[in-house]
Structure formats: C-alpha cells, structure tokens
Coordinates of C-alpha atoms in Angstrom, one line a residue:
X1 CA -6.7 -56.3 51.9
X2 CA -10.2 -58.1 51.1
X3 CA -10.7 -58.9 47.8
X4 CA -12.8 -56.6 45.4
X5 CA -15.6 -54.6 47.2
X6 CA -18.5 -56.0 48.3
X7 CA -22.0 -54.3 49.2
X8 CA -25.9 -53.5 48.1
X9 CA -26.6 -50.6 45.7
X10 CA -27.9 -47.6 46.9
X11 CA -29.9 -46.0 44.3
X12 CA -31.2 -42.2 44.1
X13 CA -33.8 -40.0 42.5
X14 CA -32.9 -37.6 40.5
X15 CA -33.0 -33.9 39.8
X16 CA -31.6 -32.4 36.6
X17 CA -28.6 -31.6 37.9
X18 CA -26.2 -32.9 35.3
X19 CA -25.3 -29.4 33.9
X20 CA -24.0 -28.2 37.1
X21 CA -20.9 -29.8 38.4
X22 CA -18.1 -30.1 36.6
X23 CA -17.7 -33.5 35.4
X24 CA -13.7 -33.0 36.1
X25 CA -14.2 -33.0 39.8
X26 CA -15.8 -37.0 39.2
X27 CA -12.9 -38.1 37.2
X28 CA -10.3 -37.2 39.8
X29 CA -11.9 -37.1 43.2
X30 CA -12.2 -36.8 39.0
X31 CA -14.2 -38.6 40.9
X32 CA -14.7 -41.2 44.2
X33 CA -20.1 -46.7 52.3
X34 CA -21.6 -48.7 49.9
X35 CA -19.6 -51.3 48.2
X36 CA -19.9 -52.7 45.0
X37 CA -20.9 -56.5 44.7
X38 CA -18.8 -59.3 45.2
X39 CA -16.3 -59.6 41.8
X40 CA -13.6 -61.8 42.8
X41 CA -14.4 -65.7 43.5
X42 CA -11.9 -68.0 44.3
X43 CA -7.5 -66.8 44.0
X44 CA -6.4 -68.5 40.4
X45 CA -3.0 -70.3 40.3
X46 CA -0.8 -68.4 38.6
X47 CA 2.8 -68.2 37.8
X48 CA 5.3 -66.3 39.6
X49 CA 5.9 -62.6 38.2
X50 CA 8.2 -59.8 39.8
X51 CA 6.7 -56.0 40.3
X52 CA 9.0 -55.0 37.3
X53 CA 7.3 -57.8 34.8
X54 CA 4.1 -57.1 35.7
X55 CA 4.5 -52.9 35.4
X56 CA 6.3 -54.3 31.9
X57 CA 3.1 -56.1 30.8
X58 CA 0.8 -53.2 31.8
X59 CA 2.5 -51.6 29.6
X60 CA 2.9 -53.7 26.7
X61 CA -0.4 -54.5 27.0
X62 CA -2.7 -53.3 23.4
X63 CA -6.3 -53.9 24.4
X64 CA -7.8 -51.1 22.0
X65 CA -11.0 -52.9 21.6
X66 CA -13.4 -53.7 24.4
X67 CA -16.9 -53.7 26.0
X68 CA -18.7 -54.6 29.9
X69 CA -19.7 -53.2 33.0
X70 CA -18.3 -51.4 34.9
X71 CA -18.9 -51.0 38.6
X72 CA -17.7 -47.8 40.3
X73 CA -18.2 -46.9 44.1
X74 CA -17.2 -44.0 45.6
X75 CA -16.8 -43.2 49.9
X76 CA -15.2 -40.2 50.0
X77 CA -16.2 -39.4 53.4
X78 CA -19.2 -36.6 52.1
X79 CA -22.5 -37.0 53.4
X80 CA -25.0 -38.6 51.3
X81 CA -26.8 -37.0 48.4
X82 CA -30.4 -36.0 48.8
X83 CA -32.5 -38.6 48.2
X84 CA -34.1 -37.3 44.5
X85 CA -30.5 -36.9 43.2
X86 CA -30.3 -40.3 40.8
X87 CA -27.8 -42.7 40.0
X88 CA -28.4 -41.7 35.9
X89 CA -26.8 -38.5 36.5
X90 CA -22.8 -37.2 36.8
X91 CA -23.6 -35.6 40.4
X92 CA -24.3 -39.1 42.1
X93 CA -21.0 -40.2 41.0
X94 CA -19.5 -38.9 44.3
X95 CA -21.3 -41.2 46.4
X96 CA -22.5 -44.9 46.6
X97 CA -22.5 -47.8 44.0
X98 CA -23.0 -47.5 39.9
X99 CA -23.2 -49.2 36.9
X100 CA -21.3 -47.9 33.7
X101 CA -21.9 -49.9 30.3
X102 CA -18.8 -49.5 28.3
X103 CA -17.3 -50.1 24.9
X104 CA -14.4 -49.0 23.1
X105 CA -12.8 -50.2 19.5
X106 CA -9.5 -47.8 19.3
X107 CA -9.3 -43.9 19.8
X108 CA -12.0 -43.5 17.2
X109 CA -14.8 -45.0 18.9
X110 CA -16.1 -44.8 22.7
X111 CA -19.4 -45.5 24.7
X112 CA -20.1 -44.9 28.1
X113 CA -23.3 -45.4 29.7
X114 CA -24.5 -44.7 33.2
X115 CA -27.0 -47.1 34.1
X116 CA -29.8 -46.2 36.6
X117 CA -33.0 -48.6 37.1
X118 CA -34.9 -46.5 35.1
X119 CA -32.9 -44.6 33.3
X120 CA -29.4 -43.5 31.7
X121 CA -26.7 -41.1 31.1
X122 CA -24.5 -41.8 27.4
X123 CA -21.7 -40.1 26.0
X124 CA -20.8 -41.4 22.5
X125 CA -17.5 -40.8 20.8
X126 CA -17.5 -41.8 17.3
X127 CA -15.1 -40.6 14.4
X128 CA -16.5 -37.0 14.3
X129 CA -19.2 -37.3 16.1
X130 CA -19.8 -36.6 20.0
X131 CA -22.9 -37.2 21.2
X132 CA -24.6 -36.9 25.1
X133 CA -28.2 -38.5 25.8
X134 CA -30.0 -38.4 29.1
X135 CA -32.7 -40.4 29.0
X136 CA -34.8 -39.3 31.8
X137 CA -35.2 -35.6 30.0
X138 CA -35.3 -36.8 26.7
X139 CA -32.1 -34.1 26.1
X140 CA -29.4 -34.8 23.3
X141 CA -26.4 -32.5 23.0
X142 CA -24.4 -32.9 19.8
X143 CA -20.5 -31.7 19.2
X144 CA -18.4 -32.2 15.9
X145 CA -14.9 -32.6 16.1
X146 CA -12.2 -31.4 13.2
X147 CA -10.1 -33.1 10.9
X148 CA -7.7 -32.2 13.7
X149 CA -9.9 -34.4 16.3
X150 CA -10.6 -31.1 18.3
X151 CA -14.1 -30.3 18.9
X152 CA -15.7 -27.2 16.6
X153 CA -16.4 -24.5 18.5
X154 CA -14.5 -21.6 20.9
X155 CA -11.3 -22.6 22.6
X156 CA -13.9 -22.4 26.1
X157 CA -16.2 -25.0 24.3
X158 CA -13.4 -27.1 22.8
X159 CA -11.6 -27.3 26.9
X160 CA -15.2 -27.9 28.5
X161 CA -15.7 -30.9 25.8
X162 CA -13.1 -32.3 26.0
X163 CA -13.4 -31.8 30.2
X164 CA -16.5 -34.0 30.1
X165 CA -15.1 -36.6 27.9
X166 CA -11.7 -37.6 29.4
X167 CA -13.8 -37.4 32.9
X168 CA -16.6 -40.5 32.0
X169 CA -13.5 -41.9 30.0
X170 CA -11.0 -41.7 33.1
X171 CA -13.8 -44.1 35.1
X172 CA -12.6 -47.3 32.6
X173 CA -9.8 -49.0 34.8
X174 CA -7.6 -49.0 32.3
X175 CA -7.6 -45.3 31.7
X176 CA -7.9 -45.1 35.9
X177 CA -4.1 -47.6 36.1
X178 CA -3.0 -45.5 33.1
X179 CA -3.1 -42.4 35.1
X180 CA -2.1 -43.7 38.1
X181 CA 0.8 -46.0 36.5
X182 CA 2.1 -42.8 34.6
X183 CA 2.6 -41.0 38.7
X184 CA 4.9 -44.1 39.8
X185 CA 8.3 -42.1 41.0
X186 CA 10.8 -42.9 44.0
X187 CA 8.4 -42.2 46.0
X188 CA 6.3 -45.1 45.8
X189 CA 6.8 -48.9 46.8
X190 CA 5.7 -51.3 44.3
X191 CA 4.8 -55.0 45.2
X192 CA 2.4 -57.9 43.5
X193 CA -0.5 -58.9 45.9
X194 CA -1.8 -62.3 45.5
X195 CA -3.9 -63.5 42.4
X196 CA -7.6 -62.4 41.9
X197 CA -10.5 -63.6 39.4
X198 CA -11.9 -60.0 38.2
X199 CA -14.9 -60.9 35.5
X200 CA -14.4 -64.7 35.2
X201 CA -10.9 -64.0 34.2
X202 CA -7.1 -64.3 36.2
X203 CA -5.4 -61.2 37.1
X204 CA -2.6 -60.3 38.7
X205 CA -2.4 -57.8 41.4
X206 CA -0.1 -54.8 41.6
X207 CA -0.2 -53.0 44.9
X208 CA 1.3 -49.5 45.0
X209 CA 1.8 -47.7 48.7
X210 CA 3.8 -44.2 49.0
X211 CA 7.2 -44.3 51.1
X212 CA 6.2 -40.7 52.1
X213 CA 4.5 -39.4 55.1
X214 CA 1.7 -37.4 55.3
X215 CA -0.8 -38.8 52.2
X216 CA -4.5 -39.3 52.5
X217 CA -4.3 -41.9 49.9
X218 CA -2.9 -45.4 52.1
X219 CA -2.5 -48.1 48.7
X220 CA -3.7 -48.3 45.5
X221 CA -4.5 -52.1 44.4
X222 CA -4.5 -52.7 40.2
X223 CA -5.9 -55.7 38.7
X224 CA -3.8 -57.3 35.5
X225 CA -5.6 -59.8 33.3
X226 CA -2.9 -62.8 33.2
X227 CA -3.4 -63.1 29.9
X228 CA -3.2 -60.1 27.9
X229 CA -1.9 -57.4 30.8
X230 CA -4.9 -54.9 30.4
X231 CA -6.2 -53.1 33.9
X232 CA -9.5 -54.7 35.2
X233 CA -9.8 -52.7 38.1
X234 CA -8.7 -50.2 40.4
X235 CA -9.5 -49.7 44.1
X236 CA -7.8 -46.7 46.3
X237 CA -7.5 -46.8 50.2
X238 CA -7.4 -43.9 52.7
X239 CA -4.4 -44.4 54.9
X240 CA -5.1 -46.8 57.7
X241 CA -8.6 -48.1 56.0
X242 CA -9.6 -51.8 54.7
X243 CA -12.2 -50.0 52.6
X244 CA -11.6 -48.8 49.1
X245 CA -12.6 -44.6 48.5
X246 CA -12.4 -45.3 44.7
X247 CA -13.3 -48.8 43.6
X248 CA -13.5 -49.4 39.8
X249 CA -13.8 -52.8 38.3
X250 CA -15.2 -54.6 35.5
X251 CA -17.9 -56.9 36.7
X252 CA -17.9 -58.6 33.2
X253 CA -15.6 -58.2 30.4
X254 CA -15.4 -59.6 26.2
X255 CA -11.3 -57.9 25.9
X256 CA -12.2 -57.9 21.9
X257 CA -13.7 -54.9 19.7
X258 CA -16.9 -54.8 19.4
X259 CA -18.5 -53.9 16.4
X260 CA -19.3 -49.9 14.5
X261 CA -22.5 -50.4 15.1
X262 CA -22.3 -49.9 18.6
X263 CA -21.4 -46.4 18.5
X264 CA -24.5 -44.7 15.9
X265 CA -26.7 -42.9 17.7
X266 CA -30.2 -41.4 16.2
X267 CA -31.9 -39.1 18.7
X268 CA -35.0 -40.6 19.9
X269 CA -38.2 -39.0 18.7
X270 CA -39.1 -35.7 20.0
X271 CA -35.8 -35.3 21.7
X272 CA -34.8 -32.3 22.4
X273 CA -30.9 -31.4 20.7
X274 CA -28.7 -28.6 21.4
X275 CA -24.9 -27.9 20.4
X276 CA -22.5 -29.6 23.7
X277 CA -21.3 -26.5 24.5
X278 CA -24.8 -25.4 25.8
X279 CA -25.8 -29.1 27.1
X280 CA -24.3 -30.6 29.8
X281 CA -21.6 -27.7 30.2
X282 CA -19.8 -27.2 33.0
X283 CA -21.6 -24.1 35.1
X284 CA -18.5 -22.1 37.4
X285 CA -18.6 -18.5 39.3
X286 CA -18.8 -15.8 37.3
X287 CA -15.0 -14.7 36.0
X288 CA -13.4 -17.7 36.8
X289 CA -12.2 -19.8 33.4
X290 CA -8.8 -22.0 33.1
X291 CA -6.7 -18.7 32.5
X292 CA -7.8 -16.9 35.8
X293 CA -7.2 -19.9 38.0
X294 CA -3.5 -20.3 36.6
X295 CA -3.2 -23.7 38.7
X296 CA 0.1 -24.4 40.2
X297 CA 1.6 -27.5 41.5
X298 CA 2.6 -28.1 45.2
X299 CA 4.9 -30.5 46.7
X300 CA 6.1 -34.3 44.5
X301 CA 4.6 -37.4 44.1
X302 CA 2.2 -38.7 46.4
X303 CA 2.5 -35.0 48.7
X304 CA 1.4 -33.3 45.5
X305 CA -0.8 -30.2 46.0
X306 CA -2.5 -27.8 43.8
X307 CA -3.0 -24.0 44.4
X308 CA -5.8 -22.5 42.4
X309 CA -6.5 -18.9 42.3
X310 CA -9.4 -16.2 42.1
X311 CA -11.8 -18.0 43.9
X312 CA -13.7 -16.8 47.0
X313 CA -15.9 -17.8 49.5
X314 CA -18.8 -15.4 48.4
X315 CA -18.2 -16.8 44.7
X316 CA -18.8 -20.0 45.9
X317 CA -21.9 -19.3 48.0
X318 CA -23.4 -17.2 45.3
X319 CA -22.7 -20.3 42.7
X320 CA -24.9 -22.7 44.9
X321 CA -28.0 -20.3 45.4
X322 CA -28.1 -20.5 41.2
X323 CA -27.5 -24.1 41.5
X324 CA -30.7 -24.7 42.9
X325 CA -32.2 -22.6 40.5
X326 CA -31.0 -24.2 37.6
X327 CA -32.3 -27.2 39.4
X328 CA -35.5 -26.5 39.3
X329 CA -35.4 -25.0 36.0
X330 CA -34.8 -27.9 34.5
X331 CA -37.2 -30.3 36.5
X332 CA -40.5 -27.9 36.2
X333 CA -41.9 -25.9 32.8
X334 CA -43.7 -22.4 32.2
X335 CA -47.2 -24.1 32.5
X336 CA -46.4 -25.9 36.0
X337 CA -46.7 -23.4 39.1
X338 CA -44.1 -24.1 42.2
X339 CA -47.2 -25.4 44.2
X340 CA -48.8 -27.9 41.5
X341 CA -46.1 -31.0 42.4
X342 CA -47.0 -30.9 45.9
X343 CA -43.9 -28.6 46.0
X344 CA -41.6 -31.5 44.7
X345 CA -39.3 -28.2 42.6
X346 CA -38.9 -26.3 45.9
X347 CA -37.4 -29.2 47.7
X348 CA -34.9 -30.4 45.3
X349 CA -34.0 -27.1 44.6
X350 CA -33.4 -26.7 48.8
X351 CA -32.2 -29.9 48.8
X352 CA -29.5 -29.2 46.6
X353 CA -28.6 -25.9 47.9
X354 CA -28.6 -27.2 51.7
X355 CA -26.5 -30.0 51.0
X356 CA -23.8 -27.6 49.0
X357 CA -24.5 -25.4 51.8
X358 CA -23.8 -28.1 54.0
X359 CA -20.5 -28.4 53.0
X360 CA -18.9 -25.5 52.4
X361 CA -20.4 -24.2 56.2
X362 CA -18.7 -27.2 57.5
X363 CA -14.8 -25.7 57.4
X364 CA -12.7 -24.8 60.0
X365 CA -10.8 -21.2 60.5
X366 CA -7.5 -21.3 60.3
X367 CA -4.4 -18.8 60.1
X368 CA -0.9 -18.6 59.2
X369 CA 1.8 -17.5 56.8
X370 CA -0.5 -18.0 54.3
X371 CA -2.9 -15.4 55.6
X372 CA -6.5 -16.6 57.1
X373 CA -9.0 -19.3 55.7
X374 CA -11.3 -22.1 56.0
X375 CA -9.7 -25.6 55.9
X376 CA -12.2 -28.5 54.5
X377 CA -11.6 -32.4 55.2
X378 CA -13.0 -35.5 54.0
X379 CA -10.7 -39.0 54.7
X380 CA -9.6 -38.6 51.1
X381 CA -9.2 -34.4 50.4
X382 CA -8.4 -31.6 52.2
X383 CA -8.8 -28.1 51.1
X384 CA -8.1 -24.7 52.1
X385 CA -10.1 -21.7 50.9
X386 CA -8.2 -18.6 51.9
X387 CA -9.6 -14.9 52.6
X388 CA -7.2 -13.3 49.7
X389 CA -9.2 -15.7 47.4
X390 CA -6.5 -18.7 46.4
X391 CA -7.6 -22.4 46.6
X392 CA -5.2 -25.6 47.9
X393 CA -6.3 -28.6 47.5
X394 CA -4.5 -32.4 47.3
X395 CA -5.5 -35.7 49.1
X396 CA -2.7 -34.8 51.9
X397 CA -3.1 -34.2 55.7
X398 CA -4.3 -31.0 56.6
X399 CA -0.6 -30.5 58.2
X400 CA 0.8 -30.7 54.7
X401 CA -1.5 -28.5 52.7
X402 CA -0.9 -26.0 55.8
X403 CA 2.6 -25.9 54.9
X404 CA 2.4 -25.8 51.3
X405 CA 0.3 -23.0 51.4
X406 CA 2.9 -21.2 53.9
X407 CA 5.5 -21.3 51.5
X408 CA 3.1 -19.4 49.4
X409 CA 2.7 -16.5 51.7
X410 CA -0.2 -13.8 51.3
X411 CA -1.0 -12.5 47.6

C-alpha cells in the first residue's frame, strides 16, 4: 500500500442542505478521487511488535484528552456533488477532501468542527450542554442533556441527537479503529504493516484483510502512535484498489487535554437559536421512524448485511422532490422572489434533486426468491430496493446481498 493519501482539495459551494441527510449515513458509509495531502514523511525505526501486542496496546491505550485536525476523504464511487453544495456542510462529507478541527478532554467534553474556506460547521458537547453552529446561516441549535446524560426531549428527539452526535464523533480515528477493532472475528487476518510518521509522530501500522470471499471492503490499514497506542488514522480499501474509500488521519496532533475553555460557546450576535430537535434534524419519508424499519442483520463478519423494512421506491422519490424544497427554503427569504438571484434558488434546488434523482434512476432490475427490485452499486455498497418495500444493504458484492435477500423470501 502507499503511505497515507495524497491529493489537492476540492472545495464546494454550498446550499443549506445540512438538515436533510441523515448524518448516520456519513458516519458509516457513516460516512466515505481526491486524496488528502501527503501525512506520512519518512518510515521511523521502530521496535519489533507482533499483531497481538499491538491489538493489546490499542487497547490499553487511555488517550481521553486530545485536540488537531483531522483530514477525512471520501471516494465512494458516487458522482460528484453539485458544485454549490460546500465543504462546511454534513452532505459534502460523501465526497472529496475535508478538514475537521477536533478536541476532546474525556466523555464530558467534545468539539468538532468542519472547516470550509469560508466557513464552518460545529457541534459542541459540553457537560450538559449540546450545541450546533453553522456559520454560513448564522443558525444555532441548542439541546440539554439529563442528569442521566440523555438528551431532554421525546424518545424521537433523544435517538436523532444522539444520531448526529456519535456520527461527527465516529469521523475521530480513534472512534473510526474503535469501531472497526470491536468487528475483528475469525474472519479476519490481522498483520503489522511497516512503520509510518502520522502528525510528526511514530506509529505503528495494523493492517486488517477479511479471509472471506465476496466483500467490497479489500483492507483496512490503522495507525498506532508508538508511544502511547492511540489510533491516528484509518484508511479503508475496496477490494483490488491501491486507493483508500475512507481515509481519516490526523494531519497534526497535541495527545493531551486541552483546556474547559475550549468547549463554551455564546451564540454570536443575532444568531438565530432553536431547540436540536428542530435544527439540523434528520428529515426521512413520511411513516418511516426506527420502530418501522425493525433492521435485521444478514450474514457474519465481513459478509454482514442489513435488511431494512417499509421503505419504497415512491417514498424515496417523493422525499427528494421536498429535498429541494427545503433547499431552497433555507437559502432564499419571503422578501426575495425566485427570479431576483439570477435564479441561483431554482438551480440548487434542481441541482439537488437531479443529482438524488441521479442516483436512485441509476439501479438495475433484478428478480428472484426475494421477489423483484432495483439493485444499486458503488465500489464500496450495494443495495437492493425491493418492489414489496424492504431494503438490503452491506458493502458486499451484489452476488452476496442477492442471496441474503433470497433467504428472506417475499413479505
């Protein structure tokens, strides 16, 4: 493998977009061909250390307290984002090269920012307090958690928090190795690479590759710090591929806790506040919440699948004409006619909808045991959207997810 990505940025405009795509879908896919800038310089000497010793330190390792920046590129085989969509915004998460500003000191305390040229996204964790702050809209949103460290609110409200925080938290590369260090089983080969300098500092490499045939996702590469064991980066590879789909790496690093201060917010002047759970929230088709889904898991380990359930084809389309609605909501006001920007609402909102459009017009029919559907593929996902309204989904061949969804028959 090359060492740690390398490319430009690409950089987008933005539309207010931000309140409608599920943040999840960033963490694991969320989250994931630009690559990021060079951040490994010349192999450190290092002693000798076994895949068991090095899975050990990960482990042991108690970095609480931290702060950097973060670089996160994503080449998940989708076309580009329109143009206007920008970097400061969840949606443009799915493509291209970004900046995060992070901090942490212990479960109390988080900051995530992501960094655009001219603007930024936040979320701010701290004791009781969440906070999210885009810049561009002037737009706070504003949450409370319990003495129980659940946010205040309805059960829906509580999930969809917490939704949006563990998915800007999961892009860290120590919550990223956490995740995927948690999945090892049989099924997966585990070897150390050769040594890296990630930030100005040593690190290990661990280099985990599934023994199974039939998964989208080749090797996952895992930076250690030599010195104290924490995760300073993560890059995934499609099967057969050189290049990273998911590349998460500090670009600098201080592995101490940095101090309270860092985590108050004040909402700028004239900034617009509203409670989290109308701010940001994640927007999905009518009648479709957690319960109505009832997700089930398909296949082990690295073949692991997920069928999803109540969602339809029509659903979907009909979420994507409001999408650009919303869109253009949130870009335009009650005094500003459709014409007066040159027309500048009407194409983001068309943007939007054609590229969403795009996609979901881009499956292929399919049939068998588990009735008839459309069957979606990127290098890193493939889904199947069947006619009796069930979702699968995993990052396995289509031949897999095929068979899974055989063995589920027709509902």
């Amino acid at each position: 493998m090359n060492e740690t990505s390398k490319t430009s940025k690409t950089w987008y405009r933005r539309g207010s977009v931000r309140a409608l795509v599920p943040l999840s879908v960033v963490a694991v896919v969320a989250g994931y061909a630009a690559l990021a800038p060079t951040l490994a310089s010349a192999a450190p000497s290092l002693p000798a250390i076994s895949a068991q010793q090095l899975l050990t330190r990960v482990a042991d390792s108690h970095v609480d307290g931290f702060s950097g920046t973060v670089s996160v590129t994503a080449n998940l085989g989708l076309p580009e984002l329109p143009n206007f969509v920008g970097s400061a915004n969840p949606l443009s998460l799915i493509t291209g090269t970004h900046l995060l500003q992070v901090s942490a000191n212990g479960p109390a305390q988080q900051r995530i920012a992501l960094m655009d040229q001219l603007s930024e996204y936040d979320v701010i964790h701290n004791g009781s307090q969440i906070w999210t702050y885009d810049s561009e809209t002037n737009e706070v949103g504003k949450g409370t958690l319990d003495a129980t460290g659940k946010a205040a609110g309805s059960a829906a409200e509580e999930k969809a928090e917490k939704q949006r925080e563990l998915a800007l938290a999961s892009l860290t590369p120590q919550a990223a190795a956490q995740q995927l260090l948690a999945a090892i089983t049989p099924t997966t080969q585990v070897s150390v690479g050769s040594p890296r300098t990630v930030a100005g500092r040593s690190a290990y490499l661990l280099v985990l590759k599934p023994k199974q045939q039939g998964s989208l996702i080749g090797e996952v590469e895992i930076t250690v710090d030599s010195a104290t064991g924490a995760p300073l980066g993560v890059a995934l590879y499609p099967t057969g591929s050189a290049t990273p789909f998911l590349d998460v790496a500090f670009t600098k690093v201080d592995l101490t806790a940095p101090p309270s201060s860092r985590f108050d917010f004040t909402p700028p002047k004239n900034a617009k506040v509203t409670p989290l759970d109308q701010s940001g929230g994640t927007k999905t088709p009518d009648g479709i919440t957690p319960d109505t889904l009832d997700p089930q898991a398909l296949g082990t380990g690295w073949l692991t699948a997920v069928e999803l359930h109540g969602i339809s084809l029509d659903q979907l389309n009909a979420a994507l004409s409001s999408t650009g609605r919303a869109v253009e909501s949130g870009k335009g006001s009650a005094a500003t006619s459709p014409e007066a920007d040159g027309g500048s609402q009407q194409l983001i909102s068309g943007g939007v909808n054609g590229y969403l459009s795009t996609l979901l017009g881009s499956g292929k029919s399919v049939t068998g045991a588990f009735g008839t559907g459309k069957l979606y593929s990127t290098n890193v996902l493939t889904v199947l959207i069947t006619d009796d309204d069930r979702v699968f989904l995993g990052p396995v061949t289509a031949s897999v997810l095929e068979a899974d969804a055989a063995k589920q028959g027709t509902k």
